[in-house]
Tab-separated table of C-alpha atoms in Angstrom:
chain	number	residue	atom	x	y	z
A	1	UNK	CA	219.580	312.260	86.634
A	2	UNK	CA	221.446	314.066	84.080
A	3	UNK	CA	220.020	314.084	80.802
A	4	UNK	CA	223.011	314.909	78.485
A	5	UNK	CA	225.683	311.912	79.084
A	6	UNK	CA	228.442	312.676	76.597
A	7	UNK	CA	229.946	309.929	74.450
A	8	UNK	CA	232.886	309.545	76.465
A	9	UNK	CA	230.464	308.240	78.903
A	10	UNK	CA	228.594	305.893	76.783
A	11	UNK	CA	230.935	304.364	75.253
A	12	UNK	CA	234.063	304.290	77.733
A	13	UNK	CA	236.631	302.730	75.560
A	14	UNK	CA	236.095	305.528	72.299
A	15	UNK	CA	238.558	308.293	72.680
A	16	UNK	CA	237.202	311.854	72.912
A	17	UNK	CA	238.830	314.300	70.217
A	18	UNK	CA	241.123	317.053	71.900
A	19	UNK	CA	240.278	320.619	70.722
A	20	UNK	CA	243.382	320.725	68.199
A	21	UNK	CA	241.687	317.902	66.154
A	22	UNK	CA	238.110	319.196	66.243
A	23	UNK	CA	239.307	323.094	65.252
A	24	UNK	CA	241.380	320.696	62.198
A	25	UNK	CA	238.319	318.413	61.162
A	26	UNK	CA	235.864	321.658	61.566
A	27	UNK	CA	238.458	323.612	59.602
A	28	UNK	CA	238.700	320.647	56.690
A	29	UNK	CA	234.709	321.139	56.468
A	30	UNK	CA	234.630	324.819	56.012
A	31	UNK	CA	237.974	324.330	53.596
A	32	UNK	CA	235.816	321.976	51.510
A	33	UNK	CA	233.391	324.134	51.014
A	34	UNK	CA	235.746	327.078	50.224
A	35	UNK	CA	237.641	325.078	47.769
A	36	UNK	CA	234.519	325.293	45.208
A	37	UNK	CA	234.633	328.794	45.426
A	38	UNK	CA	236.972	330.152	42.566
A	39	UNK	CA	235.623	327.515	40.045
A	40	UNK	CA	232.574	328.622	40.660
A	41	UNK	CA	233.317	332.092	40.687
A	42	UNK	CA	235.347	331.306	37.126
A	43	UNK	CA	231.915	330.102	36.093
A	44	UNK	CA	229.503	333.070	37.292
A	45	UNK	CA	231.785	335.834	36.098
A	46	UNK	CA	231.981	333.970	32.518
A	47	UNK	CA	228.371	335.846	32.009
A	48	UNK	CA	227.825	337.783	34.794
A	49	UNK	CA	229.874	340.895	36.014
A	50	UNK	CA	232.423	340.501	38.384
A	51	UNK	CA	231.507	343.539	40.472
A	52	UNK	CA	227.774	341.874	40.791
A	53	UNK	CA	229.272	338.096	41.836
A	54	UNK	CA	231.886	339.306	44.293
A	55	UNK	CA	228.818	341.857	45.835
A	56	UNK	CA	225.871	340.793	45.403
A	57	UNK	CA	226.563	337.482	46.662
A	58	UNK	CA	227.444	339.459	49.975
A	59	UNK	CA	223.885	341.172	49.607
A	60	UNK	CA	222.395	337.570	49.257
A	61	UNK	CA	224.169	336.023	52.091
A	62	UNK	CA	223.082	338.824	54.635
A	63	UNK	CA	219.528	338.016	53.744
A	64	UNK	CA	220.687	335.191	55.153
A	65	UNK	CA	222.774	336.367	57.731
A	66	UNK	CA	219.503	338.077	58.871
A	67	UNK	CA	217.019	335.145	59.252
A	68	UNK	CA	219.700	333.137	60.957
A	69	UNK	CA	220.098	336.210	63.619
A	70	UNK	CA	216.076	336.811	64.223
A	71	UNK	CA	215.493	333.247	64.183
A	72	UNK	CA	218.442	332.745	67.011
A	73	UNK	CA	217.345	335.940	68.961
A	74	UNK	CA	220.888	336.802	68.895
A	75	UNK	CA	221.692	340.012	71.016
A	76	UNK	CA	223.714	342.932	69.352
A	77	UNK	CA	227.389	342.694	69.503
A	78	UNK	CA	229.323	344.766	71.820
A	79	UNK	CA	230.798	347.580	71.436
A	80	UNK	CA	234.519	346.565	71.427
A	81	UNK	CA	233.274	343.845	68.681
A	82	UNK	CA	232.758	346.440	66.141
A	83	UNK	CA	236.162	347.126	64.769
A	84	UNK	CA	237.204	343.506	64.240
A	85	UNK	CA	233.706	342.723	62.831
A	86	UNK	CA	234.496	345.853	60.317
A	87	UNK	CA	237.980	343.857	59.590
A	88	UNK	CA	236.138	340.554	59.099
A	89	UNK	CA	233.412	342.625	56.365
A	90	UNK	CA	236.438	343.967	54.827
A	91	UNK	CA	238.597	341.153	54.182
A	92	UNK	CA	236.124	338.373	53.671
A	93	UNK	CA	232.909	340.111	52.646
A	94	UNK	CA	234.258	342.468	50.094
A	95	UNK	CA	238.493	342.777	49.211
A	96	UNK	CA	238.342	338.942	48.931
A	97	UNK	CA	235.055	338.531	46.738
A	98	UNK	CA	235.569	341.361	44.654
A	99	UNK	CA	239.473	341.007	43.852
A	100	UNK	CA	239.511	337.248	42.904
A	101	UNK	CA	236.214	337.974	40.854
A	102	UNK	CA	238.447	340.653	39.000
A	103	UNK	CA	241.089	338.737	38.691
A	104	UNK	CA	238.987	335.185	37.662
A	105	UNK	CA	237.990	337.454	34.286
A	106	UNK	CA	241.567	336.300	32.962
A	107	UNK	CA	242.996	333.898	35.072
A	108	UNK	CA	242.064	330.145	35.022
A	109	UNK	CA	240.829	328.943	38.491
A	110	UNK	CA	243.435	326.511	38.995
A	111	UNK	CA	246.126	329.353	38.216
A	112	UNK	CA	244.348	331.240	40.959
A	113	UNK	CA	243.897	328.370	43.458
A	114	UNK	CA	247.319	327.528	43.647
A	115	UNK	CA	248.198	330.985	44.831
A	116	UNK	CA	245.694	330.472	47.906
A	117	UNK	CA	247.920	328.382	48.976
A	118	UNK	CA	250.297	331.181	50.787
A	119	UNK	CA	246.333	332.484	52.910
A	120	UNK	CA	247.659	329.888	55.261
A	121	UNK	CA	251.002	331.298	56.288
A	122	UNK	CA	249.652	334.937	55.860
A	123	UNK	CA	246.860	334.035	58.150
A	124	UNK	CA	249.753	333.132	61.087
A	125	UNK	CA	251.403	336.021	60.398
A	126	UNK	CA	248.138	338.167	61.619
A	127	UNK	CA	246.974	336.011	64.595
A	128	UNK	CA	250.984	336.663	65.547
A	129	UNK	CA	251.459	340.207	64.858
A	130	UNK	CA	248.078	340.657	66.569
A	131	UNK	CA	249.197	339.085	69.524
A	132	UNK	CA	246.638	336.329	69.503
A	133	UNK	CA	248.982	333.606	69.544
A	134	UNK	CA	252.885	332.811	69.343
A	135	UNK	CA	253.504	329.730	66.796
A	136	UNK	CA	257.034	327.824	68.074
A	137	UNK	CA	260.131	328.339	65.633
A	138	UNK	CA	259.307	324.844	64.327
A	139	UNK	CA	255.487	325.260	63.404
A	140	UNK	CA	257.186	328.276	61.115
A	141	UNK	CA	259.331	326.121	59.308
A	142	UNK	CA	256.144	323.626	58.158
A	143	UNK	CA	254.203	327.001	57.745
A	144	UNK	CA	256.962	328.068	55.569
A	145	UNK	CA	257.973	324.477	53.844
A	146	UNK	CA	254.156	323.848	53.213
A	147	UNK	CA	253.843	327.778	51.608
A	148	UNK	CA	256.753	327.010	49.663
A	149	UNK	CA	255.393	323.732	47.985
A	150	UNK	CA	252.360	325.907	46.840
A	151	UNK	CA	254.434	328.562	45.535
A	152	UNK	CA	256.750	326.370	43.754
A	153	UNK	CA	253.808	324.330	42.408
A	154	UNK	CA	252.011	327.736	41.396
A	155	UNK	CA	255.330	328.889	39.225
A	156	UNK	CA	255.536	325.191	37.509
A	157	UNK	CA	251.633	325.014	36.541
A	158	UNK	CA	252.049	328.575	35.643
A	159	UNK	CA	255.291	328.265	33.403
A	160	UNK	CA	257.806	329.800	36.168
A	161	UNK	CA	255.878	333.211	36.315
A	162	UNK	CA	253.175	335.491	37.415
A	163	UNK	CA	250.640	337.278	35.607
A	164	UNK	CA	249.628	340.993	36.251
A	165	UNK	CA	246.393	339.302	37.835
A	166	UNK	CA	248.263	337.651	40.282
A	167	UNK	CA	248.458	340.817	42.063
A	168	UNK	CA	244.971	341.118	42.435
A	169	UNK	CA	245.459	337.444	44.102
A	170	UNK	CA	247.838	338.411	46.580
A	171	UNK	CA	245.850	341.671	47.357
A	172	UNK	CA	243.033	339.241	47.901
A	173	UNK	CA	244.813	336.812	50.403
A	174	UNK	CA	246.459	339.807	52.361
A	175	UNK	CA	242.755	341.303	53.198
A	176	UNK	CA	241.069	337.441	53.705
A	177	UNK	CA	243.868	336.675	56.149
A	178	UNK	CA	243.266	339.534	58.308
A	179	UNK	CA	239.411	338.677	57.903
A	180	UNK	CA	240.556	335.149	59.174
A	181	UNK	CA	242.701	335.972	62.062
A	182	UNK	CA	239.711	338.796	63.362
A	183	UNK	CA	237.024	336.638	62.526
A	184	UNK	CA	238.724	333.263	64.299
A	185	UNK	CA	239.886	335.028	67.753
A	186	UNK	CA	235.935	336.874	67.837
A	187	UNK	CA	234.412	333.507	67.197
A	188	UNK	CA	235.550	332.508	70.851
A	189	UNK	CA	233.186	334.433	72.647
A	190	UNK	CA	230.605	335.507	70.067
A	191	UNK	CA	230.448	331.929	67.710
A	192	UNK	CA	231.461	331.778	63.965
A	193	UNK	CA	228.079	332.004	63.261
A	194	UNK	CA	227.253	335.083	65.056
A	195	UNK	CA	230.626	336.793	64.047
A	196	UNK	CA	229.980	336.217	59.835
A	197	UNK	CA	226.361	337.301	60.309
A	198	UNK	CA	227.099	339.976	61.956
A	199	UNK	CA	230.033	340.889	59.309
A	200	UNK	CA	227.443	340.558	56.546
A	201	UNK	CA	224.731	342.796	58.190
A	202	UNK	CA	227.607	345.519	58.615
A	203	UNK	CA	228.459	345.453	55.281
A	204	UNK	CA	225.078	345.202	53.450
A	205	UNK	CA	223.749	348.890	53.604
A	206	UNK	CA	227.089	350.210	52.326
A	207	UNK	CA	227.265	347.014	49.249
A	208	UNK	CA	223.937	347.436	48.244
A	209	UNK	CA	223.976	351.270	46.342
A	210	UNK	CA	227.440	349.959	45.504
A	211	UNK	CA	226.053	347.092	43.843
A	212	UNK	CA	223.015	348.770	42.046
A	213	UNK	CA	225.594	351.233	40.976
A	214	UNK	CA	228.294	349.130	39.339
A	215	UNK	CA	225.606	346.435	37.961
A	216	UNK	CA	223.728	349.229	36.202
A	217	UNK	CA	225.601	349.586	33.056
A	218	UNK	CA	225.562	345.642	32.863
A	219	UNK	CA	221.679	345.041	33.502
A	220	UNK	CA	220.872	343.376	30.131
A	221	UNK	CA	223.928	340.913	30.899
A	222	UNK	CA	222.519	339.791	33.920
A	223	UNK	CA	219.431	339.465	32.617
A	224	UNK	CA	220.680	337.274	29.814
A	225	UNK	CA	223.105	335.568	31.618
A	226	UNK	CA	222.256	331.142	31.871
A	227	UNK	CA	221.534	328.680	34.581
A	228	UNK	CA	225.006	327.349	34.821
A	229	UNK	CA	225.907	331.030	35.499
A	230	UNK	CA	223.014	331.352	38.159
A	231	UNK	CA	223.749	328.093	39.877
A	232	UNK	CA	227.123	328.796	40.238
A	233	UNK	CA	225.854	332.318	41.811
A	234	UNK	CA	223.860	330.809	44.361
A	235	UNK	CA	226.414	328.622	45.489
A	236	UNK	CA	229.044	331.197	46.082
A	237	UNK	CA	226.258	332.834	47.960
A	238	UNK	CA	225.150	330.321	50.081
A	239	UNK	CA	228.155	328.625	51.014
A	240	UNK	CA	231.377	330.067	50.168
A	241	UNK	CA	230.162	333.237	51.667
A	242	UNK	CA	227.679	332.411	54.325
A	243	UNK	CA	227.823	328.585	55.708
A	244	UNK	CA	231.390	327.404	55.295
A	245	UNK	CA	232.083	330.698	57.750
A	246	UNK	CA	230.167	328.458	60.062
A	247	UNK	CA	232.572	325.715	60.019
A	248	UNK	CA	235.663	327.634	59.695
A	249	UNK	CA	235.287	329.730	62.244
A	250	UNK	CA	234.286	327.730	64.611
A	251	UNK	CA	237.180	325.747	63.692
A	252	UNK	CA	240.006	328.300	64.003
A	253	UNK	CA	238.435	329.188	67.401
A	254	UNK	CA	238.632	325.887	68.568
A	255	UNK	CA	241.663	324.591	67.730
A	256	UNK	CA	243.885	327.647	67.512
A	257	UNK	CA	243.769	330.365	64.277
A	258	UNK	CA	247.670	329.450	63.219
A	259	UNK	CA	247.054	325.321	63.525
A	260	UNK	CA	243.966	325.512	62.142
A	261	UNK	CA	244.443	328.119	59.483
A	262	UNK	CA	247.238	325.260	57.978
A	263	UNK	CA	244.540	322.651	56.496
A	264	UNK	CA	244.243	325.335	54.218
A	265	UNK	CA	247.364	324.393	52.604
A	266	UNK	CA	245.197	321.399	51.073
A	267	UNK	CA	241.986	323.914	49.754
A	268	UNK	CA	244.508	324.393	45.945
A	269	UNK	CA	244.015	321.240	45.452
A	270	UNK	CA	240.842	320.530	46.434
A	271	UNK	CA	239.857	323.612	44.276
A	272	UNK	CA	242.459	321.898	41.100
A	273	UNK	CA	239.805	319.078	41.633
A	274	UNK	CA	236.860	321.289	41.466
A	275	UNK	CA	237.594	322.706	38.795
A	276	UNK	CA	238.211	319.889	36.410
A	277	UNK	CA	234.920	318.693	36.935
A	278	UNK	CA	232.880	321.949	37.079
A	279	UNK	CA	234.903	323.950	33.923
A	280	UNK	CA	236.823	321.095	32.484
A	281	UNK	CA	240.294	322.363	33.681
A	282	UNK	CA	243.284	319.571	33.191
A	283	UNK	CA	243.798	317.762	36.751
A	284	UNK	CA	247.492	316.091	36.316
A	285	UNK	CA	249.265	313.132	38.576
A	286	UNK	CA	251.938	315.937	39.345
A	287	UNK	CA	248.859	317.573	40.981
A	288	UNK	CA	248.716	315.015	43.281
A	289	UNK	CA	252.199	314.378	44.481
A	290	UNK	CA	252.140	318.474	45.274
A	291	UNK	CA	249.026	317.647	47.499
A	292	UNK	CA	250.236	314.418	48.977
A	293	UNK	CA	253.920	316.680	49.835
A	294	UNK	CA	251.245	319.712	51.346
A	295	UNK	CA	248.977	316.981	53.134
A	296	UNK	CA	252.411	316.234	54.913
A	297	UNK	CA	253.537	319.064	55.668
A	298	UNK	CA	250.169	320.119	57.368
A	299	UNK	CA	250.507	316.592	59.581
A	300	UNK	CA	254.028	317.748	60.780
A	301	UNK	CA	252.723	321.123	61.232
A	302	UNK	CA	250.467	320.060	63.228
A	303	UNK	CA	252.573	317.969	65.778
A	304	UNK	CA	254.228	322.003	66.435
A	305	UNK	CA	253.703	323.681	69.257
A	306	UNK	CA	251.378	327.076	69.262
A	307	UNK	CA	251.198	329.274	72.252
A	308	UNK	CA	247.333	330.565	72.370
């Protein structure tokens, strides 16, 4: 007798999910997770250095990254996995950290949110020019309608312009959507949580001088700075850089990178959300008619076809 029956079994009348909507609801988790992240961020760098958040949070999570590995006996990647697993430390282990942390010194996290609305659309653009997968004409146009609302609603919240720390933003989404696309297409055969892990571990002996380096000068800071700073330290360490990777790459891998990478249109507003409870930021009605327009745009999206 068998002695896994799945649910589709047990209960013959309950639908079983189709791979598009369990990449989408797996993507939604990770997204949730990730949406905490610049608030959080805005709170850690308010006493501690942004170098030391954006890197040693890496540092923390491949202590992490570590266990997980030795407690899962997981065997060495191979050998073609290394370059995309150097792309993946790159964009999502360091440029991204380390740029918004930069940037998060003057910027509000809401102002900074709203302009991670476009990782999305950028994240398409690599799975496509990578050859990974060929979005129809009409999943462009909700790609490019949803990218459009968060633009639009970036240059109204922001007064109808960008700072010179926006650039530091868009630097940051370029590298995290190559990170994305690498990260989503490896997760197929090696697991999301296998492919971060692995990302963090090939990162870590190259971060940590760089971290004891750059922290140095700042030492008494550190050591001075609060809980609330702390807190908000360990959570950017735990999950945005360690366990929402779990979710969100398994999620891109199951349901397709372009699809999937869309219920990120929604993470600005999650994060607008965040960040009036956790630093007090204003959260407006106009905030949610933007996400209610985005929300829609991701269902139509999703109805597109995407050639994996």
């Amino acid at each position: 007798m068998q002695e896994h029956i799945s649910a589709a079994h047990c209960h013959p009348g309950a639908p079983s999910l189709s791979p598009e909507t369990r990449g989408m609801l797996l993507g939604l988790a990770g997204v949730a997770l990730f949406s905490l992240t610049l608030p959080f961020t805005r709170l850690a760098v308010a006493e501690l250095p942004p170098a030391f958040v954006a890197l040693g949070r890496a540092l923390v999570a491949a202590v992490l990254a570590g266990a997980f590995l030795w407690w899962k006996r997981a065997p060495l990647p191979p050998r073609g996995a290394v370059l995309p697993l150097a792309l993946v430390a790159l964009g999502c282990v360091i440029g991204f950290p380390w740029l918004t942390s930069i940037a998060l010194r003057t910027l509000p996290a809401s102002h900074a949110a709203v302009l991670v609305g476009i990782l999305p659309l950028a994240t398409a653009l690599c799975a496509a020019v990578r050859g990974h997968e060929k979005p129809s004409l009409g999943f462009w146009l909700m790609a490019l309608l949803g990218s459009g609302l968060v633009v639009g609603f970036a240059l109204r919240h922001n007064g109808g312009g960008f700072e010179p720390a926006d650039l530091l933003m868009l630097g940051a989404v370029v590298l995290a959507a190559i990170g994305y696309a690498e990260g989503g297409r490896l997760s197929r055969s090696m697991g999301g949580e296998q492919v971060i892990s692995w990302a963090l571990l090939l990162a870590a002996p190259a971060l940590a001088p760089l971290v004891l380096w750059l922290s140095w000068p700042d030492r008494g800071a550190i050591a001075a700075a609060g809980l609330p700073a702390w807190a908000a330290f360990a959570y950017v360490s735990m999950f945005s850089m360690f366990i929402g990777f779990f979710f969100w790459y398994r999620g891109l891998a199951t349901g397709g990178i372009a699809r999937v990478g869309q219920v990120q249109l929604v993470q600005p507003f999650l994060t607008l959300a965040g960040a009036a409870v956790i630093v007090g930021e204003p959260l407006t009605l106009v905030n949610g008619v933007f996400a209610g327009a985005v929300i829609a745009v991701v269902a139509a999206g999703r109805a597109m076809q995407v050639r994996r």
